[in-house]
Tab-separated table of N, CA and C in Angstrom:
chain	number	residue	atom	x	y	z
A	4	UNK	N	131.879	99.858	-73.194
A	4	UNK	CA	132.705	100.818	-73.972
A	4	UNK	C	132.399	101.004	-75.134
A	5	UNK	N	131.811	100.316	-75.843
A	5	UNK	CA	131.322	100.582	-77.063
A	5	UNK	C	130.058	101.776	-77.145
A	6	UNK	N	129.304	101.528	-76.100
A	6	UNK	CA	128.100	102.806	-75.878
A	6	UNK	C	128.919	104.058	-75.526
A	7	UNK	N	130.014	103.961	-74.849
A	7	UNK	CA	130.653	105.560	-74.704
A	7	UNK	C	130.958	106.008	-75.698
A	8	UNK	N	131.780	105.035	-76.706
A	8	UNK	CA	132.693	105.766	-77.845
A	8	UNK	C	130.959	106.291	-79.120
A	9	UNK	N	129.926	105.335	-78.839
A	9	UNK	CA	128.817	106.071	-79.850
A	9	UNK	C	128.398	107.705	-79.079
A	10	UNK	N	128.433	107.616	-77.985
A	10	UNK	CA	128.007	108.759	-77.110
A	10	UNK	C	128.883	109.965	-77.493
A	11	UNK	N	130.214	109.748	-77.575
A	11	UNK	CA	131.244	110.572	-77.712
A	11	UNK	C	131.171	110.962	-78.921
A	12	UNK	N	131.036	110.066	-80.238
A	12	UNK	CA	130.841	110.483	-81.771
A	12	UNK	C	129.546	111.212	-81.709
A	13	UNK	N	128.194	110.797	-80.885
A	13	UNK	CA	127.273	111.749	-81.169
A	13	UNK	C	127.245	113.018	-80.606
A	14	UNK	N	127.663	113.147	-79.471
A	14	UNK	CA	128.098	114.449	-79.034
A	14	UNK	C	129.017	115.414	-79.992
A	15	UNK	N	130.004	114.745	-80.252
A	15	UNK	CA	130.949	115.860	-81.243
A	15	UNK	C	130.314	115.669	-82.597
A	16	UNK	N	129.195	115.177	-82.876
A	16	UNK	CA	128.624	115.494	-84.307
A	16	UNK	C	127.793	116.388	-83.848
A	17	UNK	N	127.169	116.262	-83.050
A	17	UNK	CA	126.050	117.617	-82.394
A	17	UNK	C	126.958	118.793	-82.360
A	18	UNK	N	127.940	118.705	-81.659
A	18	UNK	CA	128.844	120.071	-81.627
A	18	UNK	C	129.217	120.465	-82.804
A	19	UNK	N	129.614	119.594	-83.678
A	19	UNK	CA	130.347	120.436	-85.094
A	19	UNK	C	128.832	120.979	-85.709
A	20	UNK	N	127.576	120.172	-85.910
A	20	UNK	CA	126.590	120.856	-86.414
A	20	UNK	C	126.558	121.999	-85.701
A	21	UNK	N	126.268	122.274	-84.641
A	21	UNK	CA	125.955	123.230	-84.166
A	21	UNK	C	126.588	124.750	-84.340
A	22	UNK	N	128.085	124.055	-84.266
A	22	UNK	CA	129.197	125.265	-84.704
A	22	UNK	C	129.101	125.660	-85.968
A	23	UNK	N	129.046	124.720	-87.011
A	23	UNK	CA	128.909	124.954	-88.484
A	23	UNK	C	127.729	126.051	-88.729
A	24	UNK	N	126.491	125.533	-88.105
A	24	UNK	CA	125.347	126.580	-87.802
A	24	UNK	C	125.460	128.131	-87.413
A	25	UNK	N	126.450	128.077	-86.291
A	25	UNK	CA	126.527	129.260	-85.854
A	25	UNK	C	127.727	129.894	-86.762
A	26	UNK	N	128.737	129.524	-87.349
A	26	UNK	CA	129.386	130.016	-88.524
A	26	UNK	C	128.793	130.410	-89.757
A	27	UNK	N	127.931	129.869	-90.100
A	27	UNK	CA	127.095	130.174	-91.345
A	27	UNK	C	125.954	131.144	-90.865
A	28	UNK	N	125.565	131.577	-89.883
A	28	UNK	CA	124.912	132.717	-89.122
A	28	UNK	C	125.660	133.633	-89.049
A	29	UNK	N	126.569	133.770	-88.679
A	29	UNK	CA	127.943	134.687	-88.596
A	29	UNK	C	128.182	135.251	-89.881
A	30	UNK	N	128.541	134.472	-90.620
A	30	UNK	CA	128.832	134.836	-92.226
A	30	UNK	C	127.732	135.755	-92.569
A	31	UNK	N	126.369	134.865	-92.610
A	31	UNK	CA	125.421	135.805	-93.303
A	31	UNK	C	125.259	137.073	-92.343
A	32	UNK	N	125.287	137.000	-91.450
A	32	UNK	CA	125.271	138.721	-90.573
A	32	UNK	C	126.223	139.752	-90.883
A	33	UNK	N	127.685	139.087	-91.351
A	33	UNK	CA	128.955	139.901	-91.875
A	33	UNK	C	128.342	140.325	-93.305
A	34	UNK	N	127.891	139.434	-94.128
A	34	UNK	CA	127.621	139.783	-95.619
A	34	UNK	C	126.323	141.260	-95.334
A	35	UNK	N	125.349	140.886	-94.589
A	35	UNK	CA	124.308	142.147	-94.188
A	35	UNK	C	125.271	143.620	-93.796
A	36	UNK	N	125.934	143.301	-93.027
A	36	UNK	CA	127.023	144.504	-92.259
A	36	UNK	C	127.617	145.037	-93.529
A	37	UNK	N	128.469	144.449	-94.284
A	37	UNK	CA	129.137	144.517	-95.244
A	37	UNK	C	128.190	145.449	-96.344
A	38	UNK	N	127.079	144.762	-96.631
A	38	UNK	CA	126.385	145.648	-97.370
A	38	UNK	C	125.520	146.728	-97.310
A	39	UNK	N	125.628	147.418	-95.608
A	39	UNK	CA	125.317	148.353	-95.148
A	39	UNK	C	126.519	149.435	-95.248
A	40	UNK	N	127.440	149.126	-95.727
A	40	UNK	CA	128.778	150.339	-95.955
A	40	UNK	C	128.562	150.710	-97.300
A	41	UNK	N	129.038	152.103	-97.995
A	41	UNK	CA	129.394	152.625	-99.116
A	41	UNK	C	130.731	152.027	-99.370
A	42	UNK	N	131.252	152.201	-100.663
A	42	UNK	CA	132.602	152.024	-100.987
A	42	UNK	C	133.806	152.547	-100.267
A	43	UNK	N	133.374	153.139	-99.362
A	43	UNK	CA	134.595	154.206	-98.486
A	43	UNK	C	134.903	153.667	-96.876
A	44	UNK	N	133.546	152.662	-96.644
A	44	UNK	CA	133.656	152.200	-95.661
A	44	UNK	C	132.761	152.747	-94.813
A	45	UNK	N	132.029	153.730	-94.893
A	45	UNK	CA	131.266	154.706	-94.139
A	45	UNK	C	129.882	154.147	-94.098
A	46	UNK	N	128.997	153.710	-93.073
A	46	UNK	CA	127.700	153.112	-93.043
A	46	UNK	C	126.847	154.123	-93.358
A	47	UNK	N	125.615	153.344	-94.186
A	47	UNK	CA	124.809	153.962	-95.064
A	47	UNK	C	123.541	153.542	-93.811
A	48	UNK	N	122.782	154.016	-94.321
A	48	UNK	CA	121.467	153.827	-93.570
A	48	UNK	C	120.419	155.093	-92.952
A	49	UNK	N	120.217	155.303	-91.449
A	49	UNK	CA	119.090	156.235	-91.005
A	49	UNK	C	120.005	157.329	-90.653
A	50	UNK	N	121.116	157.506	-90.895
A	50	UNK	CA	122.024	158.386	-90.334
A	50	UNK	C	121.953	159.653	-91.504
A	51	UNK	N	121.504	159.070	-92.344
A	51	UNK	CA	121.135	160.286	-93.480
A	51	UNK	C	119.812	160.737	-94.021
A	52	UNK	N	119.468	161.977	-94.471
A	52	UNK	CA	118.189	162.025	-94.887
A	52	UNK	C	117.891	161.424	-96.316
A	53	UNK	N	116.310	161.099	-96.217
A	53	UNK	CA	116.282	160.617	-97.615
A	53	UNK	C	116.187	161.509	-98.708
A	54	UNK	N	116.388	161.488	-100.002
A	54	UNK	CA	116.087	162.270	-101.077
A	54	UNK	C	114.608	162.613	-101.028
A	55	UNK	N	114.195	163.867	-101.391
A	55	UNK	CA	112.869	164.055	-101.649
A	55	UNK	C	112.270	165.027	-100.423
A	56	UNK	N	113.316	165.002	-99.306
A	56	UNK	CA	112.668	165.425	-97.997
A	56	UNK	C	113.000	166.887	-98.327
A	57	UNK	N	111.839	167.690	-97.511
A	57	UNK	CA	112.027	169.082	-97.539
A	57	UNK	C	113.191	169.711	-96.702
A	58	UNK	N	113.886	170.612	-97.540
A	58	UNK	CA	114.613	171.716	-96.567
A	58	UNK	C	113.777	172.306	-95.259
A	59	UNK	N	114.317	172.006	-93.929
A	59	UNK	CA	113.592	172.639	-92.980
A	59	UNK	C	113.912	174.124	-92.566
A	60	UNK	N	113.246	174.651	-92.142
A	60	UNK	CA	112.977	176.463	-91.460
A	60	UNK	C	114.381	176.188	-90.702
A	61	UNK	N	115.134	177.159	-91.362
A	61	UNK	CA	116.461	177.448	-90.373
A	61	UNK	C	116.706	178.979	-91.025
A	62	UNK	N	117.417	179.426	-89.997
A	62	UNK	CA	118.325	180.653	-89.982
A	62	UNK	C	119.423	180.882	-89.377
A	63	UNK	N	120.670	180.902	-90.228
A	63	UNK	CA	121.915	181.004	-89.354
A	63	UNK	C	122.890	181.973	-90.232
A	64	UNK	N	123.762	182.323	-89.756
A	64	UNK	CA	124.979	183.278	-89.913
A	64	UNK	C	126.482	182.714	-90.567
A	65	UNK	N	126.855	182.748	-91.372
A	65	UNK	CA	128.258	182.490	-91.496
A	65	UNK	C	129.135	183.178	-90.911
A	66	UNK	N	130.556	182.577	-91.105
A	66	UNK	CA	131.628	183.200	-90.440
A	66	UNK	C	131.991	184.599	-90.946
A	67	UNK	N	131.527	184.918	-92.280
A	67	UNK	CA	131.484	186.253	-92.528
A	67	UNK	C	130.778	187.216	-92.490
A	68	UNK	N	129.680	186.725	-91.679
A	68	UNK	CA	128.648	187.520	-91.318
A	68	UNK	C	127.504	187.374	-92.434
A	69	UNK	N	127.240	186.709	-93.173
A	69	UNK	CA	126.270	186.592	-94.255
A	69	UNK	C	125.112	185.591	-93.615
A	70	UNK	N	123.945	186.141	-93.625
A	70	UNK	CA	122.461	185.404	-93.233
A	70	UNK	C	122.484	184.083	-94.314
A	71	UNK	N	122.109	183.135	-93.887
A	71	UNK	CA	121.974	181.974	-94.840
A	71	UNK	C	120.221	181.284	-94.095
A	72	UNK	N	119.244	181.427	-94.933
A	72	UNK	CA	117.760	180.565	-94.487
A	72	UNK	C	117.307	179.778	-95.719
A	73	UNK	N	116.484	179.077	-95.081
A	73	UNK	CA	115.565	178.306	-96.086
A	73	UNK	C	115.715	178.574	-97.534
A	74	UNK	N	114.986	179.781	-97.627
A	74	UNK	CA	115.065	180.347	-98.773
A	74	UNK	C	115.931	180.535	-99.562
A	75	UNK	N	117.356	180.402	-99.006
A	75	UNK	CA	118.501	180.332	-99.970
A	75	UNK	C	118.961	179.067	-100.753
A	76	UNK	N	117.853	177.938	-100.068
A	76	UNK	CA	118.208	176.668	-100.762
A	76	UNK	C	116.934	176.348	-101.560
A	77	UNK	N	116.080	177.191	-102.101
A	77	UNK	CA	115.116	177.123	-102.861
A	77	UNK	C	115.286	177.203	-104.282
A	78	UNK	N	116.414	177.756	-104.674
A	78	UNK	CA	116.898	177.989	-105.610
A	78	UNK	C	117.831	176.502	-106.532
A	79	UNK	N	118.893	177.287	-107.275
A	79	UNK	CA	119.434	176.393	-107.642
A	79	UNK	C	120.399	175.128	-106.837
A	80	UNK	N	121.013	174.073	-107.128
A	80	UNK	CA	121.478	173.401	-106.471
A	80	UNK	C	122.783	173.501	-105.703
A	81	UNK	N	122.787	173.213	-104.421
A	81	UNK	CA	123.981	173.629	-103.680
A	81	UNK	C	124.412	172.557	-102.702
A	82	UNK	N	125.594	172.448	-102.554
A	82	UNK	CA	126.058	171.411	-101.563
A	82	UNK	C	126.224	171.626	-100.278
A	83	UNK	N	125.960	171.137	-99.201
A	83	UNK	CA	125.657	171.480	-98.042
A	83	UNK	C	126.442	170.311	-97.251
A	84	UNK	N	127.455	170.550	-96.642
A	84	UNK	CA	128.129	169.679	-95.557
A	84	UNK	C	127.527	169.557	-94.207
A	85	UNK	N	127.819	168.533	-93.582
A	85	UNK	CA	127.808	168.549	-92.223
A	85	UNK	C	129.021	167.986	-91.615
A	86	UNK	N	129.729	168.796	-90.760
A	86	UNK	CA	130.954	168.438	-90.279
A	86	UNK	C	131.332	168.210	-89.023
A	87	UNK	N	131.906	167.301	-88.339
A	87	UNK	CA	132.505	167.402	-86.814
A	87	UNK	C	134.019	167.217	-86.882
A	88	UNK	N	134.662	168.101	-85.713
A	88	UNK	CA	135.754	168.093	-85.976
A	88	UNK	C	136.740	166.456	-85.291
A	89	UNK	N	135.854	165.999	-84.574
A	89	UNK	CA	136.317	164.975	-84.292
A	89	UNK	C	136.256	163.853	-84.786
A	90	UNK	N	135.930	164.060	-85.919
A	90	UNK	CA	135.437	163.038	-87.049
A	90	UNK	C	136.290	162.937	-88.417
A	91	UNK	N	137.449	161.810	-88.100
A	91	UNK	CA	138.698	161.843	-89.138
A	91	UNK	C	138.300	161.915	-90.601
A	92	UNK	N	136.947	161.419	-90.761
A	92	UNK	CA	136.395	161.300	-92.406
A	92	UNK	C	136.221	162.682	-92.577
A	93	UNK	N	135.676	163.363	-91.758
A	93	UNK	CA	135.206	165.030	-92.150
A	93	UNK	C	136.675	165.623	-92.263
A	94	UNK	N	137.652	165.834	-91.535
A	94	UNK	CA	139.039	165.922	-91.637
A	94	UNK	C	139.263	165.877	-93.251
A	95	UNK	N	139.315	164.518	-93.653
A	95	UNK	CA	139.811	164.127	-94.715
A	95	UNK	C	138.953	164.867	-96.039
A	96	UNK	N	137.489	164.851	-95.739
A	96	UNK	CA	136.736	165.411	-96.891
A	96	UNK	C	136.891	167.116	-96.559
A	97	UNK	N	137.649	167.730	-95.607
A	97	UNK	CA	137.696	169.108	-95.903
A	97	UNK	C	138.917	169.382	-96.499
A	98	UNK	N	140.321	168.247	-96.621
A	98	UNK	CA	141.113	168.308	-97.413
A	98	UNK	C	140.806	167.981	-99.097
A	99	UNK	N	139.739	167.329	-99.349
A	99	UNK	CA	139.507	166.702	-100.705
A	99	UNK	C	138.487	167.892	-101.105
A	100	UNK	N	137.865	168.831	-100.331
A	100	UNK	CA	137.328	169.790	-100.890
A	100	UNK	C	138.109	170.975	-101.407
A	101	UNK	N	139.225	171.160	-100.499
A	101	UNK	CA	140.085	171.974	-100.926
A	101	UNK	C	140.561	171.767	-102.164
A	102	UNK	N	141.412	170.341	-102.466
A	102	UNK	CA	141.670	170.249	-103.804
A	102	UNK	C	140.704	169.981	-104.823
A	103	UNK	N	139.429	169.918	-104.667
A	103	UNK	CA	138.912	169.277	-105.754
A	103	UNK	C	137.413	170.499	-105.790
A	104	UNK	N	136.981	171.681	-106.184
A	104	UNK	CA	136.115	172.290	-106.434
A	104	UNK	C	134.732	171.092	-106.309
A	105	UNK	N	133.731	171.336	-105.532
A	105	UNK	CA	132.649	170.537	-106.001
A	105	UNK	C	131.903	170.163	-107.193
A	106	UNK	N	131.289	171.888	-107.642
A	106	UNK	CA	130.732	171.691	-108.728
A	106	UNK	C	130.586	172.948	-109.136
A	107	UNK	N	130.061	173.498	-110.304
A	107	UNK	CA	129.813	174.805	-110.985
A	107	UNK	C	129.033	175.421	-110.163
A	108	UNK	N	128.631	175.057	-109.318
A	108	UNK	CA	127.013	175.937	-108.526
A	108	UNK	C	127.365	177.064	-107.311
A	109	UNK	N	127.216	177.368	-106.907
A	109	UNK	CA	127.091	178.203	-105.636
A	109	UNK	C	128.222	177.265	-104.720
A	110	UNK	N	129.130	178.510	-104.132
A	110	UNK	CA	129.882	177.708	-102.870
A	110	UNK	C	128.929	177.285	-101.788
A	111	UNK	N	129.740	175.616	-101.775
A	111	UNK	CA	128.903	175.243	-100.723
A	111	UNK	C	128.852	175.528	-99.306
A	112	UNK	N	127.682	174.970	-98.651
A	112	UNK	CA	127.624	175.939	-96.952
A	112	UNK	C	128.052	174.813	-96.479
A	113	UNK	N	129.308	175.126	-95.573
A	113	UNK	CA	129.654	174.176	-94.640
A	113	UNK	C	129.003	174.030	-93.042
A	114	UNK	N	128.252	173.207	-92.387
A	114	UNK	CA	128.211	173.465	-90.767
A	114	UNK	C	128.908	172.687	-90.109
A	115	UNK	N	129.553	173.428	-89.461
A	115	UNK	CA	130.549	172.787	-88.379
A	115	UNK	C	129.606	172.292	-86.961
A	116	UNK	N	129.687	171.252	-86.505
A	116	UNK	CA	129.003	170.444	-85.733
A	116	UNK	C	129.996	170.113	-84.321
A	117	UNK	N	130.512	171.356	-83.949
A	117	UNK	CA	131.330	170.841	-82.804
A	117	UNK	C	132.164	172.030	-82.121
A	118	UNK	N	132.553	171.841	-80.827
A	118	UNK	CA	133.102	172.904	-80.277
A	118	UNK	C	134.445	172.523	-79.577
A	119	UNK	N	135.374	171.842	-80.496
A	119	UNK	CA	136.728	171.437	-79.424
A	119	UNK	C	137.725	172.203	-80.209
A	120	UNK	N	139.031	172.086	-79.931
A	120	UNK	CA	140.182	172.930	-79.988
A	120	UNK	C	140.689	173.447	-81.317
A	121	UNK	N	139.967	172.182	-82.161
A	121	UNK	CA	140.656	172.282	-83.923
A	121	UNK	C	139.592	173.183	-84.473
A	122	UNK	N	138.439	173.682	-84.021
A	122	UNK	CA	137.452	174.292	-84.500
A	122	UNK	C	137.802	175.384	-85.376
A	123	UNK	N	138.414	176.225	-84.830
A	123	UNK	CA	139.129	177.453	-85.462
A	123	UNK	C	139.929	177.173	-86.867
A	124	UNK	N	140.778	176.141	-86.511
A	124	UNK	CA	141.763	175.921	-87.659
A	124	UNK	C	140.898	175.324	-88.959
A	125	UNK	N	139.712	174.656	-88.722
A	125	UNK	CA	138.523	174.012	-89.851
A	125	UNK	C	138.126	174.884	-90.394
A	126	UNK	N	138.037	176.081	-89.747
A	126	UNK	CA	137.018	177.019	-90.387
A	126	UNK	C	138.019	177.852	-91.217
A	127	UNK	N	139.104	177.737	-90.893
A	127	UNK	CA	139.917	178.689	-91.588
A	127	UNK	C	140.462	177.726	-93.171
A	128	UNK	N	140.282	176.742	-92.735
A	128	UNK	CA	140.326	175.633	-94.062
A	128	UNK	C	139.501	176.046	-94.829
A	129	UNK	N	138.006	176.098	-94.384
A	129	UNK	CA	136.757	175.764	-94.910
A	129	UNK	C	136.626	177.240	-95.726
A	130	UNK	N	137.193	178.455	-95.126
A	130	UNK	CA	136.390	179.532	-95.582
A	130	UNK	C	136.645	179.977	-96.949
A	131	UNK	N	138.059	179.214	-97.551
A	131	UNK	CA	138.195	179.644	-99.090
A	131	UNK	C	137.300	179.043	-99.881
A	132	UNK	N	136.653	178.036	-99.627
A	132	UNK	CA	136.256	176.872	-100.290
A	132	UNK	C	134.693	176.577	-99.955
A	133	UNK	N	134.066	177.614	-99.116
A	133	UNK	CA	132.824	177.050	-98.722
A	133	UNK	C	132.233	178.514	-97.757
A	134	UNK	N	130.723	178.547	-97.925
A	134	UNK	CA	130.007	179.480	-96.610
A	134	UNK	C	130.046	178.446	-95.441
A	135	UNK	N	130.944	179.134	-94.212
A	135	UNK	CA	131.078	178.118	-93.206
A	135	UNK	C	129.862	178.752	-92.340
A	136	UNK	N	129.095	177.829	-91.490
A	136	UNK	CA	128.134	178.081	-90.592
A	136	UNK	C	128.868	177.395	-89.019
A	137	UNK	N	129.539	178.252	-88.332
A	137	UNK	CA	129.984	177.869	-86.979
A	137	UNK	C	129.076	178.285	-85.727
A	138	UNK	N	128.085	177.941	-85.449
A	138	UNK	CA	127.512	178.415	-84.370
A	138	UNK	C	127.104	177.061	-83.807
A	139	UNK	N	126.708	177.659	-82.279
A	139	UNK	CA	126.480	176.411	-81.306
A	139	UNK	C	125.269	175.759	-81.507
A	140	UNK	N	124.273	176.090	-82.318
A	140	UNK	CA	123.243	175.221	-82.367
A	140	UNK	C	123.414	174.221	-83.802
A	141	UNK	N	124.637	174.200	-84.097
A	141	UNK	CA	124.794	173.473	-85.634
A	141	UNK	C	124.528	171.977	-85.272
A	142	UNK	N	124.307	171.354	-83.955
A	142	UNK	CA	124.074	169.829	-83.935
A	142	UNK	C	122.364	169.822	-84.173
A	143	UNK	N	121.732	170.777	-83.684
A	143	UNK	CA	120.305	170.599	-83.812
A	143	UNK	C	119.765	171.060	-85.431
A	144	UNK	N	120.842	171.895	-86.006
A	144	UNK	CA	120.579	172.042	-87.556
A	144	UNK	C	120.733	170.600	-88.097
A	145	UNK	N	121.736	170.134	-87.962
A	145	UNK	CA	122.277	168.691	-88.535
A	145	UNK	C	120.696	167.627	-88.288
A	146	UNK	N	120.345	167.746	-87.111
A	146	UNK	CA	119.019	166.980	-86.780
A	146	UNK	C	117.831	167.335	-87.605
A	147	UNK	N	117.897	168.820	-87.538
A	147	UNK	CA	116.451	169.378	-88.561
A	147	UNK	C	116.765	168.681	-89.647
A	148	UNK	N	117.816	168.515	-90.371
A	148	UNK	CA	117.866	168.388	-91.903
A	148	UNK	C	118.198	166.800	-91.597
A	149	UNK	N	118.094	165.957	-90.529
A	149	UNK	CA	117.841	164.557	-90.674
A	149	UNK	C	119.394	163.964	-90.960
A	150	UNK	N	120.197	164.382	-90.284
A	150	UNK	CA	121.831	164.195	-90.599
A	150	UNK	C	122.021	163.723	-88.960
A	151	UNK	N	122.597	162.540	-89.103
A	151	UNK	CA	122.804	161.672	-87.534
A	151	UNK	C	124.192	160.950	-87.972
A	152	UNK	N	124.745	161.172	-88.646
A	152	UNK	CA	126.023	160.929	-89.211
A	152	UNK	C	127.145	161.587	-90.025
A	153	UNK	N	128.268	161.481	-89.831
A	153	UNK	CA	128.916	162.442	-90.136
A	153	UNK	C	130.444	161.631	-91.145
A	154	UNK	N	130.574	162.374	-91.813
A	154	UNK	CA	130.509	163.518	-92.553
A	154	UNK	C	128.968	163.434	-93.510
A	155	UNK	N	128.392	164.484	-93.387
A	155	UNK	CA	127.223	164.200	-94.214
A	155	UNK	C	127.449	165.423	-95.851
A	156	UNK	N	127.429	164.818	-96.929
A	156	UNK	CA	127.283	165.395	-97.982
A	156	UNK	C	125.950	165.776	-98.620
A	157	UNK	N	125.002	166.661	-98.784
A	157	UNK	CA	124.004	166.619	-99.251
A	157	UNK	C	123.757	167.544	-100.642
A	158	UNK	N	123.103	167.226	-101.506
A	158	UNK	CA	122.891	168.145	-102.885
A	158	UNK	C	121.510	168.578	-102.350
A	159	UNK	N	121.182	169.738	-102.240
A	159	UNK	CA	120.058	170.272	-101.928
A	159	UNK	C	119.535	171.633	-103.178
A	160	UNK	N	118.478	171.363	-103.614
A	160	UNK	CA	118.004	172.503	-104.953
A	160	UNK	C	116.401	172.425	-104.937
A	161	UNK	N	116.146	173.569	-105.088
A	161	UNK	CA	114.384	173.760	-105.201
A	161	UNK	C	113.827	173.218	-103.760
A	162	UNK	N	114.364	173.729	-102.761
A	162	UNK	CA	113.849	173.392	-101.432
A	162	UNK	C	113.988	171.968	-100.632
A	163	UNK	N	114.481	170.943	-101.566
A	163	UNK	CA	114.635	169.694	-101.296
A	163	UNK	C	115.747	169.031	-101.437
A	164	UNK	N	115.892	167.952	-100.567
A	164	UNK	CA	117.491	167.547	-100.463
A	164	UNK	C	117.395	166.564	-101.854
A	165	UNK	N	117.989	167.028	-102.493
A	165	UNK	CA	118.187	165.724	-103.835
A	165	UNK	C	119.123	164.481	-103.862
A	166	UNK	N	120.215	164.433	-103.101
A	166	UNK	CA	120.870	163.202	-102.575
A	166	UNK	C	121.703	163.407	-101.278
A	167	UNK	N	122.010	162.514	-100.706
A	167	UNK	CA	122.777	162.383	-99.376
A	167	UNK	C	123.674	161.175	-99.376
A	168	UNK	N	124.922	161.626	-99.101
A	168	UNK	CA	126.036	160.744	-99.113
A	168	UNK	C	126.938	160.978	-97.727
A	169	UNK	N	127.945	160.210	-97.713
A	169	UNK	CA	129.121	160.553	-96.789
A	169	UNK	C	130.507	160.730	-97.588
A	170	UNK	N	130.310	160.868	-98.958
A	170	UNK	CA	131.755	160.954	-100.032
A	170	UNK	C	131.118	162.164	-100.703
A	171	UNK	N	132.379	162.979	-100.445
A	171	UNK	CA	132.221	164.044	-101.307
A	171	UNK	C	132.241	163.621	-102.723
A	172	UNK	N	132.830	162.610	-103.400
A	172	UNK	CA	132.919	161.943	-104.726
A	172	UNK	C	131.598	161.738	-105.106
A	173	UNK	N	130.629	161.641	-104.262
A	173	UNK	CA	129.129	161.615	-104.832
A	173	UNK	C	128.637	162.587	-105.499
A	174	UNK	N	129.194	163.732	-105.307
A	174	UNK	CA	128.244	164.763	-105.901
A	174	UNK	C	129.096	164.998	-107.434
A	175	UNK	N	128.143	165.155	-108.104
A	175	UNK	CA	128.236	165.558	-109.517
A	175	UNK	C	129.342	166.750	-109.848
A	176	UNK	N	130.233	166.640	-110.984
A	176	UNK	CA	131.209	167.824	-110.899
A	176	UNK	C	130.414	169.173	-111.406
A	177	UNK	N	129.447	168.773	-112.331
A	177	UNK	CA	128.799	169.520	-112.933
A	177	UNK	C	127.459	169.298	-112.879
A	178	UNK	N	126.577	170.495	-111.966
A	178	UNK	CA	125.157	170.035	-111.464
A	178	UNK	C	124.147	170.875	-112.179
A	179	UNK	N	123.268	170.407	-112.639
A	179	UNK	CA	122.373	171.162	-113.476
A	179	UNK	C	121.715	172.409	-112.467
A	180	UNK	N	121.638	173.667	-113.016
A	180	UNK	CA	120.677	174.670	-112.075
A	180	UNK	C	119.241	174.187	-112.118
């Protein structure tokens, strides 16, 4: 009987040690995942381009018929937004953009990467505050820029991506030209 008691205590102790180890590993992994989020809860990492990356060659037309190319991003800093209709954070960013101008530079460029039923409404909301690119290859354009997570807020100037974030507030209000 005493043998069974010692066996039960040993099995319980080993089980408790293994459970404690698993809890500690899980806690460590949760801290790692938390550190991969910015303050708004949006994931950071390989879904945004690295600062210093060259602007890719592109040729797009805005909803007002203006042509925008890589050369247009060789000058002063401009904000380039990549937005998806199905992204709740993107819709919130559009509201924020309408309430708070981004900075003193040229109007931002907003690339819509979607073709859902709300697309026309989003274009209407963006047109007063941004130059809107709303064409079928928006997803390819996002990939060419290195954007794989939405929303993406890029500060671009002198032909390179200066900064990338998921938050509009990451763009300084006054950007030096």
